[in-house]
CSV table of C-alpha atoms and ligand atoms in Angstrom, one decimal:
chain,number,residue,atom,x,y,z
H,1046,UNK,CA,160.2,133.5,125.8
H,1047,UNK,CA,160.7,137.0,124.4
H,1048,UNK,CA,161.6,139.7,126.8
H,1049,UNK,CA,160.5,143.3,126.2
H,1050,UNK,CA,163.0,145.3,124.1
H,1051,UNK,CA,165.3,147.4,126.2
H,1052,UNK,CA,165.0,150.5,124.0
H,1053,UNK,CA,161.6,151.2,122.5
H,1054,UNK,CA,161.2,154.8,121.1
H,1055,UNK,CA,157.6,156.0,121.6
H,1056,UNK,CA,157.4,157.7,118.2
H,1057,UNK,CA,154.8,156.5,115.7
H,1058,UNK,CA,156.5,158.4,112.9
H,1059,UNK,CA,158.7,156.2,110.6
H,1060,UNK,CA,160.8,159.3,109.8
H,1061,UNK,CA,162.2,159.1,113.3
H,1062,UNK,CA,163.8,155.8,112.5
H,1063,UNK,CA,166.7,154.6,110.4
H,1064,UNK,CA,167.0,151.3,108.6
H,1065,UNK,CA,170.5,149.9,109.1
H,1066,UNK,CA,172.4,146.9,107.9
H,1067,UNK,CA,175.9,145.5,107.2
H,1068,UNK,CA,177.2,146.5,103.8
H,1069,UNK,CA,177.2,143.0,102.2
H,1070,UNK,CA,175.0,140.2,101.0
H,1071,UNK,CA,171.6,141.9,100.2
H,1072,UNK,CA,172.3,145.4,101.7
H,1073,UNK,CA,171.7,147.1,98.4
H,1074,UNK,CA,168.3,145.6,98.2
H,1075,UNK,CA,167.4,146.3,101.8
H,1076,UNK,CA,168.5,149.9,101.8
H,1077,UNK,CA,167.0,150.6,98.4
H,1078,UNK,CA,163.7,149.2,99.6
H,1079,UNK,CA,163.8,151.3,102.7
H,1080,UNK,CA,164.5,154.5,100.7
H,1081,UNK,CA,161.6,153.6,98.3
H,1082,UNK,CA,159.4,153.5,101.4
H,1083,UNK,CA,160.7,156.9,102.3
H,1084,UNK,CA,162.8,155.9,105.3
H,1085,UNK,CA,166.3,157.0,106.2
H,1086,UNK,CA,169.1,154.4,105.7
H,1087,UNK,CA,172.5,153.6,107.1
H,1088,UNK,CA,175.1,151.1,106.0
H,1089,UNK,CA,177.8,149.7,108.4
H,1090,UNK,CA,180.7,149.1,106.0
H,1091,UNK,CA,184.2,147.6,106.1
H,1092,UNK,CA,186.8,150.2,105.2
H,1093,UNK,CA,187.1,150.5,101.5
H,1094,UNK,CA,183.5,149.3,100.7
H,1095,UNK,CA,181.7,152.5,101.5
H,1096,UNK,CA,181.6,153.8,97.9
H,1097,UNK,CA,179.4,150.9,96.7
H,1098,UNK,CA,176.5,152.1,98.9
H,1099,UNK,CA,176.9,155.9,98.3
H,1100,UNK,CA,178.4,156.5,94.9
H,1101,UNK,CA,178.1,153.3,92.8
H,1102,UNK,CA,174.6,152.8,94.1
H,1103,UNK,CA,173.3,155.7,96.2
H,1104,UNK,CA,171.2,153.7,98.7
H,1105,UNK,CA,172.8,154.7,102.0
H,1106,UNK,CA,172.1,158.1,103.6
H,1107,UNK,CA,174.8,157.5,106.1
H,1108,UNK,CA,177.8,155.2,106.5
H,1109,UNK,CA,179.4,154.0,109.7
H,1110,UNK,CA,182.8,152.4,108.9
H,1111,UNK,CA,184.5,149.6,110.7
H,1112,UNK,CA,188.0,148.2,109.9
H,1113,UNK,CA,186.5,144.7,110.0
H,1114,UNK,CA,183.0,143.6,110.7
H,1115,UNK,CA,184.4,141.7,113.7
H,1116,UNK,CA,185.2,145.1,115.3
H,1117,UNK,CA,181.5,145.7,115.9
H,1118,UNK,CA,181.5,147.0,119.5
H,1119,UNK,CA,179.5,148.9,122.1
H,1120,UNK,CA,180.5,152.2,120.6
H,1121,UNK,CA,178.9,151.3,117.3
H,1122,UNK,CA,175.8,150.1,119.1
H,1123,UNK,CA,175.6,153.4,120.9
H,1124,UNK,CA,175.7,155.2,117.5
H,1125,UNK,CA,172.9,153.0,116.3
H,1126,UNK,CA,170.8,153.5,119.4
H,1127,UNK,CA,171.3,157.2,119.2
H,1128,UNK,CA,169.8,157.2,115.7
H,1129,UNK,CA,166.9,154.9,116.5
H,1130,UNK,CA,168.4,152.5,114.0
H,1131,UNK,CA,166.6,149.2,113.3
H,1132,UNK,CA,169.2,146.6,112.3
H,1133,UNK,CA,168.1,144.2,109.5
H,1134,UNK,CA,169.9,140.9,109.6
H,1135,UNK,CA,171.0,139.1,106.4
H,1136,UNK,CA,173.0,135.9,105.8
H,1137,UNK,CA,176.4,137.6,106.1
H,1138,UNK,CA,175.3,139.6,109.1
H,1139,UNK,CA,174.6,136.4,111.0
H,1140,UNK,CA,177.8,134.7,109.9
H,1141,UNK,CA,180.0,137.7,110.7
H,1142,UNK,CA,178.4,138.4,114.1
H,1143,UNK,CA,177.8,134.8,115.3
H,1144,UNK,CA,174.5,133.8,117.0
H,1145,UNK,CA,175.8,134.7,120.5
H,1146,UNK,CA,176.6,138.3,119.6
H,1147,UNK,CA,173.3,138.7,117.8
H,1148,UNK,CA,171.5,137.5,120.9
H,1149,UNK,CA,173.2,140.2,122.9
H,1150,UNK,CA,172.5,143.1,120.5
H,1151,UNK,CA,171.1,146.1,122.3
H,1152,UNK,CA,170.2,148.0,119.2
H,1153,UNK,CA,166.8,147.4,117.7
H,1154,UNK,CA,166.8,144.2,115.6
H,1155,UNK,CA,164.2,143.2,113.0
H,1156,UNK,CA,163.2,139.6,113.4
H,1157,UNK,CA,163.1,136.9,116.1
H,1158,UNK,CA,166.3,136.1,117.9
H,1159,UNK,CA,164.6,133.2,119.6
H,1160,UNK,CA,164.5,131.2,116.3
H,1161,UNK,CA,168.2,131.5,115.7
H,1162,UNK,CA,169.0,128.6,118.0
H,1163,UNK,CA,166.5,126.4,116.1
H,1164,UNK,CA,168.0,127.4,112.8
H,1165,UNK,CA,171.7,127.2,113.7
H,1166,UNK,CA,171.7,123.7,115.4
H,1167,UNK,CA,171.3,121.0,112.7
H,1168,UNK,CA,169.4,118.7,115.1
H,1169,UNK,CA,167.0,121.3,116.3
H,1170,UNK,CA,166.4,122.5,112.7
H,1171,UNK,CA,165.5,118.9,111.8
H,1172,UNK,CA,163.0,118.8,114.6
H,1173,UNK,CA,161.5,122.1,113.4
H,1174,UNK,CA,161.2,120.7,109.9
H,1175,UNK,CA,159.8,117.4,111.0
H,1176,UNK,CA,157.2,118.9,113.2
H,1177,UNK,CA,156.2,121.1,110.3
H,1178,UNK,CA,155.3,118.0,108.3
H,1179,UNK,CA,157.9,118.8,105.6
H,1180,UNK,CA,159.3,116.0,103.4
H,1181,UNK,CA,163.0,115.7,104.3
H,1182,UNK,CA,166.0,113.9,102.7
H,1183,UNK,CA,166.9,110.8,104.8
H,1184,UNK,CA,169.8,111.4,107.3
H,1185,UNK,CA,172.5,108.8,107.6
H,1186,UNK,CA,173.8,108.6,111.2
H,1187,UNK,CA,177.2,107.1,110.1
H,1188,UNK,CA,179.1,106.6,106.9
H,1189,UNK,CA,178.8,102.8,107.1
H,1190,UNK,CA,175.1,103.2,106.5
H,1191,UNK,CA,175.5,104.8,103.1
H,1192,UNK,CA,173.6,102.6,100.6
H,1193,UNK,CA,172.8,105.1,97.8
H,1194,UNK,CA,174.0,108.5,96.7
H,1195,UNK,CA,174.4,110.9,99.5
H,1196,UNK,CA,175.6,114.5,99.9
H,1197,UNK,CA,178.1,115.2,102.7
H,1198,UNK,CA,177.9,118.6,104.3
H,1199,UNK,CA,180.5,119.9,106.8
H,1200,UNK,CA,179.2,122.0,109.6
H,1201,UNK,CA,179.7,125.7,108.9
H,1202,UNK,CA,180.4,125.1,105.2
H,1203,UNK,CA,178.8,128.2,103.7
H,1204,UNK,CA,177.4,128.6,100.2
H,1205,UNK,CA,177.7,124.9,99.3
H,1206,UNK,CA,181.5,125.1,99.6
H,1207,UNK,CA,183.1,121.8,100.4
H,1208,UNK,CA,180.0,119.6,99.9
H,1209,UNK,CA,180.7,116.3,98.2
H,1210,UNK,CA,178.7,113.4,96.8
H,1211,UNK,CA,179.4,109.7,97.6
H,1212,UNK,CA,177.5,106.5,97.0
H,1213,UNK,CA,179.4,104.0,99.2
H,1214,UNK,CA,181.1,104.1,102.6
H,1215,UNK,CA,184.5,103.5,100.7
H,1216,UNK,CA,183.9,106.5,98.5
H,1217,UNK,CA,183.0,108.6,101.5
H,1218,UNK,CA,186.2,107.8,103.3
H,1219,UNK,CA,188.3,108.2,100.2
H,1220,UNK,CA,187.2,111.8,99.7
H,1221,UNK,CA,186.9,112.6,103.4
H,1222,UNK,CA,190.4,111.4,104.4
H,1223,UNK,CA,192.1,112.9,101.3
H,1224,UNK,CA,190.4,116.3,101.4
H,1225,UNK,CA,189.0,116.9,104.9
H,1226,UNK,CA,191.2,114.7,107.2
H,1227,UNK,CA,190.6,117.0,110.2
H,1228,UNK,CA,186.9,117.7,109.9
H,1229,UNK,CA,184.6,115.4,111.8
H,1230,UNK,CA,181.5,117.5,112.1
H,1231,UNK,CA,179.4,116.6,109.1
H,1232,UNK,CA,175.9,115.5,108.1
H,1233,UNK,CA,175.3,112.8,105.5
H,1234,UNK,CA,172.1,113.4,103.7
H,1235,UNK,CA,170.3,111.4,101.0
H,1236,UNK,CA,171.1,113.0,97.6
H,1237,UNK,CA,167.7,113.9,96.1
H,1238,UNK,CA,167.6,113.8,92.4
H,1239,UNK,CA,165.7,116.8,91.2
H,1240,UNK,CA,166.0,120.5,90.7
H,1241,UNK,CA,167.0,122.9,93.5
H,1242,UNK,CA,164.3,125.5,94.2
H,1243,UNK,CA,164.5,128.2,96.8
H,1244,UNK,CA,161.1,129.5,98.0
H,1245,UNK,CA,161.3,133.1,99.4
H,1246,UNK,CA,158.5,133.8,101.9
H,1247,UNK,CA,157.5,136.8,103.9
H,1248,UNK,CA,155.4,136.5,107.0
H,1249,UNK,CA,154.2,139.7,108.6
H,1250,UNK,CA,153.2,139.8,112.3
H,1251,UNK,CA,151.4,143.1,111.5
H,1252,UNK,CA,149.0,141.7,108.9
H,1253,UNK,CA,149.2,138.0,110.0
H,1254,UNK,CA,149.6,137.1,106.4
H,1255,UNK,CA,152.1,134.8,104.7
H,1256,UNK,CA,153.3,135.8,101.2
H,1257,UNK,CA,155.4,134.1,98.6
H,1258,UNK,CA,157.7,136.8,97.3
H,1259,UNK,CA,159.7,135.0,94.6
H,1260,UNK,CA,161.8,131.9,93.8
H,1261,UNK,CA,165.3,131.4,92.7
H,1262,UNK,CA,167.7,128.6,91.8
H,1263,UNK,CA,171.4,128.9,92.5
H,1264,UNK,CA,174.1,129.0,89.9
H,1265,UNK,CA,176.6,126.6,91.3
H,1266,UNK,CA,180.1,125.8,90.2
H,1267,UNK,CA,180.6,123.2,88.9
H,1268,UNK,CA,177.3,121.4,89.4
H,1269,UNK,CA,175.7,123.6,86.8
H,1270,UNK,CA,178.5,123.2,84.2
H,1271,UNK,CA,179.1,119.4,84.3
H,1272,UNK,CA,176.3,118.8,81.8
H,1273,UNK,CA,178.3,120.7,79.2
H,1274,UNK,CA,180.8,117.9,79.1
H,1275,UNK,CA,180.2,114.4,77.8
H,1276,UNK,CA,180.0,111.8,80.6
H,1277,UNK,CA,183.0,109.9,79.3
H,1278,UNK,CA,185.1,113.1,79.3
H,1279,UNK,CA,184.0,113.9,82.8
H,1280,UNK,CA,185.4,110.5,83.9
H,1281,UNK,CA,188.7,111.1,82.2
H,1282,UNK,CA,189.0,114.6,83.6
H,1283,UNK,CA,188.1,113.2,87.1
H,1284,UNK,CA,185.7,116.1,87.8
H,1285,UNK,CA,184.2,116.1,91.3
H,1286,UNK,CA,180.8,117.8,91.6
H,1287,UNK,CA,181.0,120.9,93.7
H,1288,UNK,CA,178.1,123.2,94.8
H,1289,UNK,CA,179.8,126.6,95.4
H,1290,UNK,CA,177.3,129.4,94.8
H,1291,UNK,CA,178.3,131.9,92.1
H,1292,UNK,CA,175.0,133.6,91.6
H,1293,UNK,CA,171.2,133.3,91.7
H,1294,UNK,CA,168.7,132.8,88.8
H,1295,UNK,CA,165.0,133.8,89.0
H,1296,UNK,CA,162.4,131.0,88.6
H,1297,UNK,CA,158.7,131.0,88.1
H,1298,UNK,CA,157.1,127.7,89.2
H,1299,UNK,CA,154.2,125.7,87.9
H,1300,UNK,CA,151.1,127.4,89.3
H,1301,UNK,CA,149.7,124.1,90.6
H,1302,UNK,CA,152.6,123.8,93.0
H,1303,UNK,CA,151.8,127.1,94.8
H,1304,UNK,CA,149.0,126.0,97.2
H,1305,UNK,CA,151.3,123.3,98.6
H,1306,UNK,CA,154.1,125.8,99.0
H,1307,UNK,CA,151.9,128.2,100.9
H,1308,UNK,CA,150.8,125.3,103.2
H,1309,UNK,CA,154.5,124.4,103.8
H,1310,UNK,CA,155.3,128.0,104.8
H,1311,UNK,CA,152.2,128.2,107.1
H,1312,UNK,CA,153.2,125.1,108.9
H,1313,UNK,CA,156.8,126.3,109.4
H,1314,UNK,CA,155.5,129.6,110.9
H,1315,UNK,CA,153.0,127.8,113.2
H,1316,UNK,CA,155.6,125.3,114.4
H,1317,UNK,CA,158.1,128.1,115.1
H,1318,UNK,CA,155.5,129.8,117.3
H,1319,UNK,CA,155.1,126.5,119.2
H,1320,UNK,CA,158.8,125.9,119.5
H,1321,UNK,CA,159.7,129.5,120.6
H,1322,UNK,CA,156.7,129.9,122.8
H,1323,UNK,CA,156.4,133.5,121.5
H,1324,UNK,CA,156.4,135.4,118.3
H,1325,UNK,CA,158.1,132.7,116.3
H,1326,UNK,CA,159.6,133.2,112.9
H,1327,UNK,CA,158.5,136.4,111.0
H,1328,UNK,CA,159.8,138.6,108.2
H,1329,UNK,CA,161.6,137.0,105.3
H,1330,UNK,CA,162.6,133.4,105.3
H,1331,UNK,CA,163.4,130.7,102.7
H,1332,UNK,CA,162.8,127.0,102.3
H,1333,UNK,CA,165.6,125.4,100.4
H,1334,UNK,CA,164.1,122.5,98.4
H,1335,UNK,CA,164.8,120.0,95.8
H,1336,UNK,CA,161.8,119.1,93.6
H,1337,UNK,CA,161.8,115.7,92.0
H,1338,UNK,CA,160.3,114.4,88.7
H,1339,UNK,CA,157.3,113.2,90.7
H,1340,UNK,CA,156.9,116.8,91.9
H,1341,UNK,CA,157.7,115.9,95.5
H,1342,UNK,CA,159.2,118.8,97.4
H,1343,UNK,CA,162.0,117.9,99.7
H,1344,UNK,CA,163.2,120.6,102.1
H,1345,UNK,CA,166.9,120.4,103.1
H,1346,UNK,CA,167.2,123.7,105.0
H,1347,UNK,CA,165.3,126.7,106.4
H,1348,UNK,CA,166.9,130.1,106.3
H,1349,UNK,CA,165.3,132.3,108.8
H,1350,UNK,CA,166.1,135.6,107.1
H,1351,UNK,CA,166.5,137.4,103.8
H,1352,UNK,CA,168.4,135.2,101.3
H,1353,UNK,CA,170.6,136.5,98.5
H,1354,UNK,CA,168.3,134.7,96.1
H,1355,UNK,CA,165.9,137.6,96.5
H,1356,UNK,CA,168.4,140.0,94.9
H,1357,UNK,CA,167.2,139.5,91.3
H,1358,UNK,CA,163.9,141.0,92.4
H,1359,UNK,CA,164.8,144.5,93.4
H,1360,UNK,CA,162.1,145.7,91.0
H,1361,UNK,CA,159.7,143.1,92.4
H,1362,UNK,CA,158.8,139.6,91.1
H,1363,UNK,CA,155.9,138.2,89.0
H,1364,UNK,CA,154.4,137.2,92.4
H,1365,UNK,CA,154.7,140.6,94.1
H,1366,UNK,CA,153.3,142.2,90.9
H,1367,UNK,CA,150.1,140.2,91.4
H,1368,UNK,CA,149.7,141.7,94.9
H,1369,UNK,CA,151.2,145.2,95.0
H,1370,UNK,CA,150.8,148.2,92.7
H,1371,UNK,CA,154.4,149.2,93.2
H,1372,UNK,CA,157.7,147.2,92.7
H,1373,UNK,CA,158.0,145.3,95.9
H,1374,UNK,CA,161.3,143.6,96.7
H,1375,UNK,CA,161.7,141.6,99.9
H,1376,UNK,CA,163.9,144.5,101.2
H,1377,UNK,CA,161.1,146.9,100.6
H,1378,UNK,CA,158.6,144.6,102.2
H,1379,UNK,CA,160.7,144.6,105.3
H,1380,UNK,CA,160.6,148.4,105.4
H,1381,UNK,CA,156.8,148.4,104.8
H,1382,UNK,CA,156.4,146.0,107.7
H,1383,UNK,CA,158.5,148.2,110.0
H,1384,UNK,CA,156.6,151.3,108.9
H,1385,UNK,CA,153.2,149.7,109.5
H,1386,UNK,CA,154.3,148.4,112.9
H,1387,UNK,CA,155.7,151.9,113.9
H,1388,UNK,CA,152.5,153.6,112.6
H,1389,UNK,CA,150.3,151.2,114.6
H,1390,UNK,CA,152.3,151.6,117.8
H,1391,UNK,CA,153.3,147.9,117.5
H,1392,UNK,CA,157.0,148.3,117.1
H,1393,UNK,CA,157.7,145.7,119.7
H,1394,UNK,CA,155.9,143.0,117.6
H,1395,UNK,CA,158.6,143.2,115.0
H,1396,UNK,CA,161.7,143.4,117.2
H,1397,UNK,CA,163.7,140.4,118.4
Y,2439,AMP,P1,173.1,124.7,100.7
Y,2439,AMP,O1,174.4,125.4,100.8
Y,2439,AMP,O2,172.8,123.8,101.9
Y,2439,AMP,O3,171.9,125.6,100.5
Y,2439,AMP,O4,173.2,123.7,99.5
Y,2439,AMP,C1,173.9,124.0,98.3
Y,2439,AMP,C2,173.5,123.1,97.2
Y,2439,AMP,O5,173.7,121.7,97.4
Y,2439,AMP,C3,172.0,123.1,96.8
Y,2439,AMP,O6,171.6,124.2,96.0
Y,2439,AMP,C4,171.8,121.9,96.0
Y,2439,AMP,O7,172.3,122.0,94.7
Y,2439,AMP,C5,172.7,120.9,96.7
Y,2439,AMP,N1,172.0,120.1,97.7
Y,2439,AMP,C6,172.0,120.3,99.1
Y,2439,AMP,N2,171.3,119.3,99.7
Y,2439,AMP,C7,170.9,118.4,98.8
Y,2439,AMP,C8,170.2,117.1,98.8
Y,2439,AMP,N3,169.8,116.6,99.9
Y,2439,AMP,N4,170.1,116.5,97.6
Y,2439,AMP,C9,170.5,117.0,96.4
Y,2439,AMP,N5,171.2,118.2,96.4
Y,2439,AMP,C10,171.4,118.9,97.5
């Protein structure tokens, strides 16, 4: 259950606050969005990366420098608290900080910390997805059960790195023992034949509304290049499919899929509120899906924060253009949510 935030400035003027994030991942988008909404911005950078946020792209009003992100300490937090900084988490933020440190943050943090344990624990995440009535790829408890193509994911493997595909127990052990002999924490998931589609949502506790901001597909090496080689040449060259993310590509979906996608997002939010017994998930989140030729939408993961797939939409997306009369990125939407919460004296509602 959420506890009251330890520091809660009484001001209802957004100008008394600073939007802060780690200089990485989607920081350019987040800080640009905050500036567009007229807010002050701060980037916490690793030494040598500052210029990107001040000179190359002038999105940060102020920089706080660390030798390494891992050096994040109480002194830094004091600096953030002094400035009324609201920290915006993104994918790299969570992986650099680790869930435990995020839980202990004293500075203001946009988003629910309670949901992190449901997202970071594979079994709990599966419960969340099942309770939300989502279609999920089958899970194989042990390699001996493999009876059709599966995708093997090692715990903590970020950005698709180190995933492999197998279709028999023998094939599984052949790759696992040769390439990953010491790793025994993995999930074996049914391989869904279809196209990957990442749905970027935003749920505002201030308006109580769920929005679909945009969609992307990932540009993965070498899964996205194998089709450029004839099948017989692939065999000769012994190419193994890999799913390492190189970039993100915008997608617009068939309009008829949208109602189901809104429903899916609504159910994920509702379930998160039941699971956390409090605010539940809010702000930006993403359902990572594979859509089959029968237009079934299988969800293989929930990201409970802004994903890098929103970065192509710094000037807004076709979907945000339908709703807003200004270019609305997910980063800017976060700043708008914060401003509205501050203005309404509801700051606590958007802090974890
Ligand atoms: P992830 O890092 O978990 O977001 O996954 C990286 C990539 O692996 C996705 O973009 C898909 O191309 C692929 N992938 C993950 N899970 C599955 C699955 N169950 N079936 C087919 N492809 C998958």
